[in-house]
mmCIF file of C-alpha atoms in Angstrom:
data_model
loop_
_atom_site.group_PDB
_atom_site.id
_atom_site.type_symbol
_atom_site.label_atom_id
_atom_site.label_comp_id
_atom_site.label_asym_id
_atom_site.label_seq_id
_atom_site.Cartn_x
_atom_site.Cartn_y
_atom_site.Cartn_z
ATOM 1 C CA UNK A 15 38.169 97.101 82.559
ATOM 2 C CA UNK A 16 39.125 93.174 82.236
ATOM 3 C CA UNK A 17 37.499 90.825 84.045
ATOM 4 C CA UNK A 18 40.371 89.485 86.024
ATOM 5 C CA UNK A 19 38.561 87.002 87.992
ATOM 6 C CA UNK A 20 37.073 85.117 85.099
ATOM 7 C CA UNK A 21 37.361 81.101 85.338
ATOM 8 C CA UNK A 22 37.176 79.121 88.290
ATOM 9 C CA UNK A 23 38.061 79.904 92.136
ATOM 10 C CA UNK A 24 41.309 76.787 91.317
ATOM 11 C CA UNK A 25 44.426 78.137 90.293
ATOM 12 C CA UNK A 26 44.763 76.390 87.425
ATOM 13 C CA UNK A 27 48.357 77.184 87.209
ATOM 14 C CA UNK A 28 51.174 79.355 88.492
ATOM 15 C CA UNK A 29 52.906 81.587 86.399
ATOM 16 C CA UNK A 30 55.164 84.535 87.939
ATOM 17 C CA UNK A 31 56.502 87.511 86.543
ATOM 18 C CA UNK A 32 58.933 90.037 86.776
ATOM 19 C CA UNK A 33 57.966 92.998 85.556
ATOM 20 C CA UNK A 34 60.249 96.063 85.785
ATOM 21 C CA UNK A 35 59.589 99.304 84.588
ATOM 22 C CA UNK A 36 61.196 102.840 83.502
ATOM 23 C CA UNK A 37 59.409 105.957 82.807
ATOM 24 C CA UNK A 38 60.997 108.688 80.262
ATOM 25 C CA UNK A 39 59.697 111.886 79.681
ATOM 26 C CA UNK A 40 58.121 114.194 82.092
ATOM 27 C CA UNK A 41 54.731 113.728 84.072
ATOM 28 C CA UNK A 42 52.883 116.327 82.910
ATOM 29 C CA UNK A 43 50.759 117.469 79.641
ATOM 30 C CA UNK A 44 52.799 120.439 78.414
ATOM 31 C CA UNK A 45 54.134 118.909 75.174
ATOM 32 C CA UNK A 46 56.450 121.194 74.934
ATOM 33 C CA UNK A 47 58.929 119.855 77.908
ATOM 34 C CA UNK A 48 58.099 116.396 76.844
ATOM 35 C CA UNK A 49 55.761 115.230 73.636
ATOM 36 C CA UNK A 50 55.650 111.808 75.397
ATOM 37 C CA UNK A 51 55.168 110.521 78.576
ATOM 38 C CA UNK A 52 55.769 107.006 79.121
ATOM 39 C CA UNK A 53 56.044 103.778 80.552
ATOM 40 C CA UNK A 54 58.247 100.851 79.335
ATOM 41 C CA UNK A 55 58.810 96.909 80.614
ATOM 42 C CA UNK A 56 61.032 94.069 81.206
ATOM 43 C CA UNK A 57 59.456 90.798 81.729
ATOM 44 C CA UNK A 58 61.128 88.040 83.150
ATOM 45 C CA UNK A 59 59.355 84.360 83.067
ATOM 46 C CA UNK A 60 59.945 82.800 86.247
ATOM 47 C CA UNK A 61 63.516 82.110 87.692
ATOM 48 C CA UNK A 62 65.723 84.144 85.743
ATOM 49 C CA UNK A 63 68.964 84.029 87.482
ATOM 50 C CA UNK A 64 71.121 83.406 84.768
ATOM 51 C CA UNK A 65 70.310 87.205 82.869
ATOM 52 C CA UNK A 66 71.670 88.852 86.528
ATOM 53 C CA UNK A 67 74.169 86.992 86.126
ATOM 54 C CA UNK A 68 74.728 88.090 82.488
ATOM 55 C CA UNK A 69 74.343 91.640 83.976
ATOM 56 C CA UNK A 70 76.932 91.121 87.061
ATOM 57 C CA UNK A 71 79.490 90.044 84.958
ATOM 58 C CA UNK A 72 79.293 93.190 82.456
ATOM 59 C CA UNK A 73 79.213 95.422 85.408
ATOM 60 C CA UNK A 74 82.251 93.545 87.139
ATOM 61 C CA UNK A 75 84.141 93.492 83.649
ATOM 62 C CA UNK A 76 83.892 97.547 83.911
ATOM 63 C CA UNK A 77 87.017 99.752 85.238
ATOM 64 C CA UNK A 78 87.012 101.210 88.260
ATOM 65 C CA UNK A 79 84.333 101.707 90.931
ATOM 66 C CA UNK A 80 81.196 102.103 88.862
ATOM 67 C CA UNK A 81 77.660 102.232 89.720
ATOM 68 C CA UNK A 82 74.731 100.186 87.556
ATOM 69 C CA UNK A 83 74.517 100.745 83.897
ATOM 70 C CA UNK A 84 72.246 103.820 83.296
ATOM 71 C CA UNK A 85 72.164 104.222 79.042
ATOM 72 C CA UNK A 86 71.497 108.069 79.109
ATOM 73 C CA UNK A 87 75.032 108.354 80.755
ATOM 74 C CA UNK A 88 77.206 105.735 79.376
ATOM 75 C CA UNK A 89 79.985 105.320 77.336
ATOM 76 C CA UNK A 90 79.414 104.395 73.424
ATOM 77 C CA UNK A 91 81.908 101.223 74.493
ATOM 78 C CA UNK A 92 79.746 100.298 77.566
ATOM 79 C CA UNK A 93 75.911 100.618 76.141
ATOM 80 C CA UNK A 94 77.316 98.197 72.826
ATOM 81 C CA UNK A 95 78.668 95.858 76.001
ATOM 82 C CA UNK A 96 75.451 95.758 77.534
ATOM 83 C CA UNK A 97 73.018 95.790 74.750
ATOM 84 C CA UNK A 98 75.241 92.602 73.727
ATOM 85 C CA UNK A 99 74.266 91.016 77.204
ATOM 86 C CA UNK A 100 71.293 92.118 76.937
ATOM 87 C CA UNK A 101 70.528 90.160 73.462
ATOM 88 C CA UNK A 102 71.467 87.428 75.107
ATOM 89 C CA UNK A 103 68.562 87.505 77.625
ATOM 90 C CA UNK A 104 65.038 85.381 77.822
ATOM 91 C CA UNK A 105 63.815 88.876 78.088
ATOM 92 C CA UNK A 106 60.386 90.896 76.539
ATOM 93 C CA UNK A 107 60.402 94.136 76.281
ATOM 94 C CA UNK A 108 56.814 96.375 76.509
ATOM 95 C CA UNK A 109 56.142 100.590 76.392
ATOM 96 C CA UNK A 110 53.517 102.858 76.632
ATOM 97 C CA UNK A 111 53.845 106.140 75.021
ATOM 98 C CA UNK A 112 50.981 109.084 75.986
ATOM 99 C CA UNK A 113 51.161 110.992 73.040
ATOM 100 C CA UNK A 114 50.711 115.279 75.193
ATOM 101 C CA UNK A 115 49.439 116.024 72.276
ATOM 102 C CA UNK A 116 46.437 114.597 71.773
ATOM 103 C CA UNK A 117 44.820 114.862 75.619
ATOM 104 C CA UNK A 118 41.462 115.980 76.152
ATOM 105 C CA UNK A 119 40.703 119.683 76.687
ATOM 106 C CA UNK A 120 41.092 120.629 80.132
ATOM 107 C CA UNK A 121 43.242 117.504 81.178
ATOM 108 C CA UNK A 122 46.207 119.239 81.881
ATOM 109 C CA UNK A 123 44.396 121.115 84.367
ATOM 110 C CA UNK A 124 44.742 118.389 86.518
ATOM 111 C CA UNK A 125 47.136 118.229 89.483
ATOM 112 C CA UNK A 126 50.169 115.847 90.618
ATOM 113 C CA UNK A 127 51.074 112.864 89.002
ATOM 114 C CA UNK A 128 47.202 111.959 87.405
ATOM 115 C CA UNK A 129 49.499 111.172 83.738
ATOM 116 C CA UNK A 130 52.037 109.094 85.781
ATOM 117 C CA UNK A 131 49.315 106.501 87.835
ATOM 118 C CA UNK A 132 47.290 106.943 84.475
ATOM 119 C CA UNK A 133 49.629 105.451 81.732
ATOM 120 C CA UNK A 134 51.254 103.443 84.562
ATOM 121 C CA UNK A 135 47.425 101.865 84.784
ATOM 122 C CA UNK A 136 47.285 101.929 80.897
ATOM 123 C CA UNK A 137 50.644 100.187 80.287
ATOM 124 C CA UNK A 138 49.774 97.988 83.640
ATOM 125 C CA UNK A 139 46.517 96.500 82.009
ATOM 126 C CA UNK A 140 48.288 95.798 78.856
ATOM 127 C CA UNK A 141 50.568 94.102 80.173
ATOM 128 C CA UNK A 142 48.464 91.632 82.362
ATOM 129 C CA UNK A 143 46.706 91.555 79.030
ATOM 130 C CA UNK A 144 49.618 89.967 77.245
ATOM 131 C CA UNK A 145 50.719 87.825 80.217
ATOM 132 C CA UNK A 146 47.511 86.275 80.983
ATOM 133 C CA UNK A 147 45.527 83.304 78.991
ATOM 134 C CA UNK A 148 42.306 83.902 80.796
ATOM 135 C CA UNK A 149 42.091 81.384 82.557
ATOM 136 C CA UNK A 150 45.766 80.439 84.764
ATOM 137 C CA UNK A 151 46.513 82.150 87.644
ATOM 138 C CA UNK A 152 49.323 84.343 87.632
ATOM 139 C CA UNK A 153 51.446 86.616 89.848
ATOM 140 C CA UNK A 154 52.740 89.111 88.347
ATOM 141 C CA UNK A 155 55.908 91.616 90.394
ATOM 142 C CA UNK A 156 55.368 95.220 89.185
ATOM 143 C CA UNK A 157 58.506 96.291 90.149
ATOM 144 C CA UNK A 158 59.371 100.434 89.520
ATOM 145 C CA UNK A 159 62.369 102.603 89.901
ATOM 146 C CA UNK A 160 62.785 104.526 93.358
ATOM 147 C CA UNK A 161 62.191 108.040 93.151
ATOM 148 C CA UNK A 162 65.305 109.859 95.348
ATOM 149 C CA UNK A 163 62.778 112.962 95.755
ATOM 150 C CA UNK A 164 61.080 113.246 98.794
ATOM 151 C CA UNK A 165 58.374 115.530 97.488
ATOM 152 C CA UNK A 166 57.611 112.510 94.738
ATOM 153 C CA UNK A 167 58.293 109.593 96.547
ATOM 154 C CA UNK A 168 55.264 109.052 98.068
ATOM 155 C CA UNK A 169 52.967 110.245 95.760
ATOM 156 C CA UNK A 170 54.732 107.500 93.614
ATOM 157 C CA UNK A 171 54.997 104.631 96.205
ATOM 158 C CA UNK A 172 50.945 105.028 96.783
ATOM 159 C CA UNK A 173 49.846 105.549 93.181
ATOM 160 C CA UNK A 174 52.052 102.389 92.406
ATOM 161 C CA UNK A 175 50.005 101.054 95.063
ATOM 162 C CA UNK A 176 46.865 102.124 93.631
ATOM 163 C CA UNK A 177 47.233 101.213 90.278
ATOM 164 C CA UNK A 178 48.257 97.023 91.154
ATOM 165 C CA UNK A 179 45.835 97.355 93.912
ATOM 166 C CA UNK A 180 42.904 97.072 90.767
ATOM 167 C CA UNK A 181 43.675 93.791 89.833
ATOM 168 C CA UNK A 182 44.139 92.428 94.045
ATOM 169 C CA UNK A 183 42.534 88.904 93.972
ATOM 170 C CA UNK A 184 41.000 86.242 91.538
ATOM 171 C CA UNK A 185 43.262 84.736 89.345
ATOM 172 C CA UNK A 186 45.825 87.967 88.116
ATOM 173 C CA UNK A 187 47.759 88.877 91.250
ATOM 174 C CA UNK A 188 49.722 92.317 91.108
ATOM 175 C CA UNK A 189 52.250 93.171 93.491
ATOM 176 C CA UNK A 190 54.063 96.773 94.040
ATOM 177 C CA UNK A 191 57.710 96.563 94.995
ATOM 178 C CA UNK A 192 60.056 99.735 94.458
ATOM 179 C CA UNK A 193 63.536 99.009 94.925
ATOM 180 C CA UNK A 194 66.776 100.828 93.971
ATOM 181 C CA UNK A 195 67.989 100.834 90.259
ATOM 182 C CA UNK A 196 71.631 101.208 91.061
ATOM 183 C CA UNK A 197 71.172 97.714 92.313
ATOM 184 C CA UNK A 198 68.708 96.244 90.851
ATOM 185 C CA UNK A 199 70.141 94.054 87.261
ATOM 186 C CA UNK A 200 65.883 94.177 85.908
ATOM 187 C CA UNK A 201 65.690 97.649 86.711
ATOM 188 C CA UNK A 202 69.428 98.527 84.089
ATOM 189 C CA UNK A 203 67.749 96.207 81.882
ATOM 190 C CA UNK A 204 64.898 98.747 81.201
ATOM 191 C CA UNK A 205 66.081 101.708 81.606
ATOM 192 C CA UNK A 206 67.929 100.393 78.134
ATOM 193 C CA UNK A 207 65.155 99.176 76.588
ATOM 194 C CA UNK A 208 63.160 101.842 77.385
ATOM 195 C CA UNK A 209 66.006 104.395 76.027
ATOM 196 C CA UNK A 210 66.244 102.512 72.346
ATOM 197 C CA UNK A 211 62.351 101.813 72.247
ATOM 198 C CA UNK A 212 61.952 106.379 73.097
ATOM 199 C CA UNK A 213 64.569 107.522 70.651
ATOM 200 C CA UNK A 214 63.193 105.230 67.897
ATOM 201 C CA UNK A 215 59.643 106.691 68.694
ATOM 202 C CA UNK A 216 61.139 110.321 68.673
ATOM 203 C CA UNK A 217 62.983 110.029 65.351
ATOM 204 C CA UNK A 218 60.332 108.495 63.656
ATOM 205 C CA UNK A 219 62.713 105.775 63.198
ATOM 206 C CA UNK A 220 65.867 107.542 62.204
ATOM 207 C CA UNK A 221 67.887 106.699 65.007
ATOM 208 C CA UNK A 222 67.419 103.215 65.829
ATOM 209 C CA UNK A 223 70.184 101.366 65.129
ATOM 210 C CA UNK A 224 70.414 100.063 68.868
ATOM 211 C CA UNK A 225 66.710 99.655 68.791
ATOM 212 C CA UNK A 226 67.231 97.231 65.297
ATOM 213 C CA UNK A 227 69.268 95.101 66.484
ATOM 214 C CA UNK A 228 68.946 94.728 70.356
ATOM 215 C CA UNK A 229 65.458 95.395 71.488
ATOM 216 C CA UNK A 230 62.562 95.371 68.777
ATOM 217 C CA UNK A 231 63.651 91.580 68.147
ATOM 218 C CA UNK A 232 62.604 91.097 72.001
ATOM 219 C CA UNK A 233 59.339 93.092 71.583
ATOM 220 C CA UNK A 234 56.465 91.030 73.117
ATOM 221 C CA UNK A 235 54.052 93.701 71.237
ATOM 222 C CA UNK A 236 53.820 96.375 69.389
ATOM 223 C CA UNK A 237 54.672 99.947 70.990
ATOM 224 C CA UNK A 238 51.054 101.127 72.761
ATOM 225 C CA UNK A 239 49.576 104.614 71.845
ATOM 226 C CA UNK A 240 46.551 104.624 74.133
ATOM 227 C CA UNK A 241 46.264 108.447 72.935
ATOM 228 C CA UNK A 242 47.371 107.637 69.355
ATOM 229 C CA UNK A 243 50.348 110.052 68.343
ATOM 230 C CA UNK A 244 51.384 112.560 65.795
ATOM 231 C CA UNK A 245 49.558 115.839 67.613
ATOM 232 C CA UNK A 246 45.852 116.284 67.221
ATOM 233 C CA UNK A 247 44.414 115.939 63.293
#
């Protein structure tokens, strides 16, 4: 793993990043359930109050009493409205897709949320490499959506904490947070971004309208495929 303690002990910078994460697919090793398990992130640097206000105004413009934005449930008109809202934001998207068809023999025998934690770690490592210049001190706030399932909630919380702890100290500090997605503008933004990226990946570029117009131009790096893609060769 990268030496996150590289450089001197003096704080050469004061960068702060807010990285909102969402997941898609099922965290198992069965490619028949979903071929990929993935994490996506929407990253804001420093203060991003204007971006939050954009989300609040878009939400307030909706008729009736509504919860937050959710791409898989929202109407076509709502999707268009919120994607246009995202288009005006200073945000970067990143995504890591683990192709379960390329898992090593015996990998699927592991239980629990092993794939969840592994994907989260792969995504966080690559994300920090993109954000860190190698010499400055940075703080990365890793915000994951709360899971309202008691049987899984503690496992997810422990996985997020364990991943963040691997960066603790030195010049790079990664802070874990678990928030309610319906009250977090950042989590709603990444929900939309990952929804568009997933459709683009799964369709081989055939269902990429929202991706091409709104999300692709804001990708901070090409989509990461740590295991490659397309099934075993």
